[in-house]
Each structure stands twice: as structure tokens, then as C-alpha cells.
Short mmCIF file of C-alpha atoms in Angstrom, two decimals:
data_model
loop_
_atom_site.label_atom_id
_atom_site.label_comp_id
_atom_site.label_asym_id
_atom_site.label_seq_id
_atom_site.Cartn_x
_atom_site.Cartn_y
_atom_site.Cartn_z
CA ASN A 1 94.24 86.67 63.16
CA ALA A 2 93.66 88.80 66.97
CA GLY A 3 96.86 85.92 67.89
CA VAL A 4 96.50 85.76 71.24
CA THR A 5 93.23 86.95 72.90
CA GLN A 6 93.91 87.37 76.79
CA THR A 7 90.95 87.72 79.25
CA PRO A 8 90.87 89.21 81.69
CA LYS A 9 92.97 93.04 81.34
CA PHE A 10 92.62 92.92 85.58
CA ARG A 11 91.36 91.40 88.62
CA ILE A 12 91.51 91.90 92.11
CA LEU A 13 91.24 88.52 94.45
CA LYS A 14 90.48 87.75 97.49
CA ILE A 15 93.15 86.20 99.48
CA GLY A 16 91.47 82.31 99.47
CA GLN A 17 89.66 82.86 96.05
CA SER A 18 90.16 81.04 92.71
CA MET A 19 89.69 82.40 89.50
CA THR A 20 90.65 81.06 85.73
CA LEU A 21 92.27 83.39 83.16
CA GLN A 22 91.32 82.97 79.67
CA CYS A 23 93.75 82.72 76.91
CA THR A 24 92.40 81.79 73.72
CA GLN A 25 95.30 81.68 69.75
CA ASP A 26 93.79 81.89 66.67
CA MET A 27 96.68 81.16 64.52
CA ASN A 28 96.10 77.16 64.77
CA HIS A 29 100.16 77.15 66.97
CA ASN A 30 101.28 74.30 68.64
CA TYR A 31 102.51 75.74 71.45
CA MET A 32 101.07 77.64 74.40
CA TYR A 33 102.58 79.25 77.61
CA TRP A 34 101.86 80.68 80.63
CA TYR A 35 104.46 83.34 82.54
CA ARG A 36 104.60 85.32 84.81
CA GLN A 37 105.64 89.11 85.90
CA ASP A 38 106.68 90.29 89.26
CA PRO A 39 108.66 93.58 89.44
CA GLY A 40 112.19 93.71 88.80
CA MET A 41 112.22 89.87 87.95
CA GLY A 42 111.86 88.67 84.03
CA LEU A 43 109.26 86.78 82.89
CA LYS A 44 108.49 82.80 84.65
CA LEU A 45 107.22 80.42 82.94
CA ILE A 46 104.40 78.38 84.68
CA TYR A 47 103.75 75.92 82.66
CA TYR A 48 102.95 75.80 78.67
CA SER A 49 101.53 73.14 76.63
CA VAL A 50 102.91 71.62 72.94
CA GLY A 51 99.74 70.04 72.65
CA ALA A 52 96.61 70.07 72.72
CA GLY A 53 95.85 67.21 75.27
CA ILE A 54 99.66 67.89 76.98
CA THR A 55 100.81 69.74 80.04
CA ASP A 56 103.91 70.88 81.62
CA LYS A 57 105.20 72.81 84.10
CA GLY A 58 106.96 75.14 84.03
CA GLU A 59 109.68 77.00 86.37
CA VAL A 60 106.51 78.12 89.23
CA PRO A 61 103.82 75.26 88.91
CA ASN A 62 103.10 75.31 92.32
CA GLY A 63 99.30 77.70 92.81
CA TYR A 64 98.61 76.58 89.60
CA ASN A 65 96.92 74.64 86.84
CA VAL A 66 96.03 74.15 83.72
CA SER A 67 94.59 72.82 81.01
CA ARG A 68 94.58 71.65 76.89
CA SER A 69 92.02 70.79 75.63
CA THR A 70 91.49 71.78 72.48
CA THR A 71 94.37 73.69 70.13
CA GLU A 72 93.39 77.42 70.65
CA ASP A 73 92.42 77.67 74.66
CA PHE A 74 94.78 76.63 77.72
CA PRO A 75 93.42 79.21 80.59
CA LEU A 76 94.93 79.07 83.96
CA ARG A 77 93.19 78.11 86.94
CA LEU A 78 94.20 79.41 90.62
CA GLU A 79 92.29 77.74 93.25
CA LEU A 80 93.21 78.85 95.52
CA ALA A 81 94.37 82.52 95.06
CA ALA A 82 97.88 83.97 97.51
CA PRO A 83 98.73 87.57 97.47
CA SER A 84 102.57 85.80 96.57
CA GLN A 85 100.36 84.90 92.96
CA THR A 86 99.84 89.31 92.89
CA SER A 87 101.46 89.80 89.15
CA VAL A 88 100.87 90.75 85.62
CA TYR A 89 100.32 86.70 83.22
CA PHE A 90 100.61 86.72 80.47
CA CYS A 91 100.38 84.27 77.52
CA ALA A 92 102.14 83.23 74.29
CA SER A 93 101.79 80.95 72.20
CA SER A 94 104.24 79.46 69.36
CA GLU A 95 104.32 77.17 66.24
CA THR A 96 106.22 73.98 66.25
CA GLY A 97 108.03 75.23 69.47
CA ALA A 98 111.24 75.90 67.71
CA THR A 99 114.57 77.76 69.35
CA ASN A 100 114.03 79.35 66.26
CA GLU A 101 111.00 80.92 66.38
CA LYS A 102 109.33 83.48 68.18
CA LEU A 103 106.78 83.57 70.72
CA PHE A 104 103.25 86.37 69.96
CA PHE A 105 102.39 86.73 73.17
CA GLY A 106 98.70 87.91 74.75
CA SER A 107 98.37 91.87 76.21
CA GLY A 108 98.26 90.82 80.19
CA THR A 109 95.83 90.30 83.24
CA GLN A 110 96.64 92.36 85.79
CA LEU A 111 96.52 89.86 88.85
CA SER A 112 96.40 91.45 92.99
CA VAL A 113 95.40 89.19 95.51
CA LEU A 114 94.36 91.42 98.51
CA ILE B 1 119.93 77.74 87.50
CA LEU B 2 121.02 79.72 84.17
CA ASN B 3 121.02 82.79 84.20
CA VAL B 4 120.10 85.89 80.94
CA GLU B 5 121.91 89.28 82.89
CA GLN B 6 120.79 92.32 80.56
CA SER B 7 122.43 96.12 82.01
CA PRO B 8 121.94 98.69 81.93
CA GLN B 9 118.64 98.41 84.23
CA SER B 10 117.16 101.70 83.33
CA LEU B 11 118.75 104.41 81.40
CA HIS B 12 117.71 108.06 80.34
CA VAL B 13 118.27 109.29 76.79
CA GLN B 14 117.38 111.82 74.96
CA GLU B 15 115.61 112.53 71.95
CA GLY B 16 118.01 112.39 68.63
CA ASP B 17 121.13 110.09 71.04
CA SER B 18 122.26 107.53 69.72
CA THR B 19 121.90 103.94 72.51
CA ASN B 20 122.79 100.59 73.51
CA PHE B 21 122.68 97.48 76.28
CA THR B 22 123.30 94.23 76.63
CA CYS B 23 122.54 90.67 77.36
CA SER B 24 124.87 88.45 79.17
CA PHE B 25 124.42 84.32 78.71
CA PRO B 26 125.70 80.78 79.63
CA SER B 27 127.87 80.36 76.89
CA SER B 28 127.61 77.13 76.19
CA ASN B 29 124.36 74.66 74.09
CA PHE B 30 123.40 77.75 72.75
CA TYR B 31 120.39 77.10 70.97
CA ALA B 32 119.21 80.37 70.04
CA LEU B 33 118.69 84.44 72.11
CA HIS B 34 115.49 85.86 71.45
CA TRP B 35 114.68 90.32 72.16
CA TYR B 36 111.65 91.23 72.79
CA ARG B 37 110.11 95.07 73.49
CA TRP B 38 107.51 95.80 75.44
CA GLU B 39 105.68 98.51 75.92
CA THR B 40 103.98 99.84 78.95
CA ALA B 41 100.60 97.22 78.61
CA LYS B 42 100.94 95.83 76.32
CA SER B 43 101.87 92.84 75.14
CA PRO B 44 105.86 91.84 74.34
CA GLU B 45 106.40 92.25 71.32
CA ALA B 46 109.35 90.06 69.15
CA LEU B 47 112.24 92.15 67.80
CA PHE B 48 115.22 89.21 66.25
CA VAL B 49 115.80 85.77 67.58
CA MET B 50 119.39 85.05 66.55
CA THR B 51 120.65 81.78 66.32
CA LEU B 52 124.39 82.09 64.61
CA ASN B 53 127.52 83.39 66.15
CA GLY B 54 128.61 85.96 64.84
CA ASP B 55 124.64 88.18 63.52
CA GLU B 56 123.55 90.74 62.64
CA LYS B 57 120.01 91.89 62.38
CA LYS B 58 118.42 94.73 61.25
CA LYS B 59 115.23 96.42 61.67
CA GLY B 60 114.97 99.80 61.32
CA ARG B 61 116.36 102.03 63.94
CA ILE B 62 118.02 99.28 66.10
CA SER B 63 120.28 96.68 65.30
CA ALA B 64 121.33 93.30 67.34
CA THR B 65 123.88 91.96 67.49
CA LEU B 66 125.44 87.80 69.00
CA ASN B 67 128.72 86.57 69.92
CA THR B 68 127.62 83.37 71.41
CA LYS B 69 131.43 82.78 72.06
CA GLU B 70 131.58 84.68 74.94
CA GLY B 71 128.09 85.04 75.41
CA TYR B 72 126.63 88.97 75.31
CA SER B 73 124.14 89.86 72.66
CA TYR B 74 124.27 94.51 71.98
CA LEU B 75 120.97 95.63 71.47
CA TYR B 76 121.78 98.95 69.39
CA ILE B 77 118.78 101.92 68.58
CA LYS B 78 119.95 104.86 66.24
CA GLY B 79 118.83 108.67 66.95
CA SER B 80 117.04 106.97 70.05
CA GLN B 81 112.44 108.62 70.11
CA PRO B 82 109.95 108.84 72.33
CA GLU B 83 108.31 105.93 70.72
CA ASP B 84 111.05 104.15 71.75
CA SER B 85 110.82 104.39 75.17
CA ALA B 86 110.22 101.00 76.43
CA THR B 87 111.22 97.84 78.13
CA TYR B 88 113.26 95.68 76.20
CA LEU B 89 113.33 91.70 77.12
CA CYS B 90 116.14 89.01 76.33
CA ALA B 91 115.68 85.38 76.42
CA PHE B 92 117.70 82.45 76.42
CA ILE B 93 117.49 79.18 74.51
CA THR B 94 119.80 76.17 76.16
CA PRO B 95 119.08 72.17 75.32
CA ASN B 96 120.22 72.69 79.44
CA SER B 97 117.07 74.31 80.47
CA GLY B 98 115.24 71.30 81.48
CA ASN B 99 110.70 72.22 81.60
CA THR B 100 111.48 76.49 80.99
CA PRO B 101 112.17 76.62 76.63
CA LEU B 102 113.12 80.30 76.93
CA VAL B 103 115.07 81.96 79.94
CA PHE B 104 114.26 85.80 80.16
CA GLY B 105 116.49 88.39 81.94
CA LYS B 106 114.38 91.43 83.62
CA GLY B 107 115.00 93.31 81.11
CA THR B 108 116.24 96.74 80.36
CA ARG B 109 113.85 99.58 80.75
CA LEU B 110 114.24 102.82 78.40
CA SER B 111 113.21 105.94 78.86
CA VAL B 112 113.72 108.54 75.88
CA ILE B 113 113.41 111.96 76.62
CA ALA B 114 111.23 114.78 74.65
#
């Protein structure tokens, strides 16, 4: 299994540009998550999904959109990039979302908005 | 607002030293506590998921304890090695966390000097 795969690894955007961060997992996990990591801060949840066709807002959803058309894929869309969205983005998955279940993380996307 | 506090924020130890750090969380309505190890430029990886008061888990030279009544968990590393250098994240799950299923601390950054 490849696990959780994120692309791209690095990206620089200009203010106002849009882009999609891709995330795919091959473990048949139901739950998928998008987090952002800002310097000196804990991981903050942006959006999550409990299964195909279902998405929910996390703690910091503003400026982002997601979709979950298949179990495997959970792309994160930035429509109008802003400097405040400069961060490291992690996608993660878990099998059933049970509280005693660990998360599997992708390798991250480092995004800079200039 | 639920807060997960980790201390210290960072520490440097000599190779061979043993060390420990703390994760503090609200003691009411506890579901689970997760520990993750995050090496620079890699994905965070799960170390332990702990659910019961008094739980002790061990993986090689790394172990963790859990006290849900007083709201803390300790992570211990025995005989630190340079490859232990990483950020150690804890995350807490409670039914009161609303749309943020897993609340992460800011991490403890460990540097092991050879």
C-alpha cells in the first residue's frame, strides 16, 4: 500500500490564484481529513469527510472547499489564495474514525502565497 | 475552547540521555489520547493511542503513560539517539470537541545531539 499520497509537495501561489491540493489513499479508509500546520501552532482541522459524498467543516474552513466523490480521493481547493493561507497542509485518513484509531498522514504540501 | 498543552516547547539532549515531556488536556469527558512522531520533511506517524486511565504503552525505547483523572500523559524516551530528533505531537479526543474530532497540541521539538 502506498498509504496517503499528497501532491504537490511544494507550491508558490500569487495572491488571488486558485489551486487544488490532491490527496488519495489506497487503504479503503472511510474517514479523511485536511489539516494545516502553522509555525508554533498545533495542527488545525480544515475539513473532514466520513465517507464518499459527505464532508464537514473543521475548525478553520474559511477560504477552502473540499469534495469527496470517491472513497480514495479528497481534494482541497483554494479559490482565492491569500497570504494567511501560507502553511503546511496535511491530508490524513482513518478506517472508521473510531476514537482509538490512529490517523495515517500524507507527507504534506508546503504552500506559500506571495 | 479545548486546549491541549505540551511542554516543554523544545528541548535539546545529549545522545544517551533519557528524557520525557508532558501533554496536558481537559480531564472531563475523555475519549482517547494520541501521540504522533513527526520528523522534518516526513509524515507524522502514530506512536500510541491510549484510552484507559493508567494505560502504559511501550515501543522500543519510547513509552507513554496516561492519567485521565488529572488530565496528563507523559512520553518517555530512554537512551536518546539522534534519530529520535523529531517533533512529538499529542492529540486529544472528547465528545465536547464539536467539529474538531481530534485536538492537537503544538508539539515538543526534541533535538538529540551526538
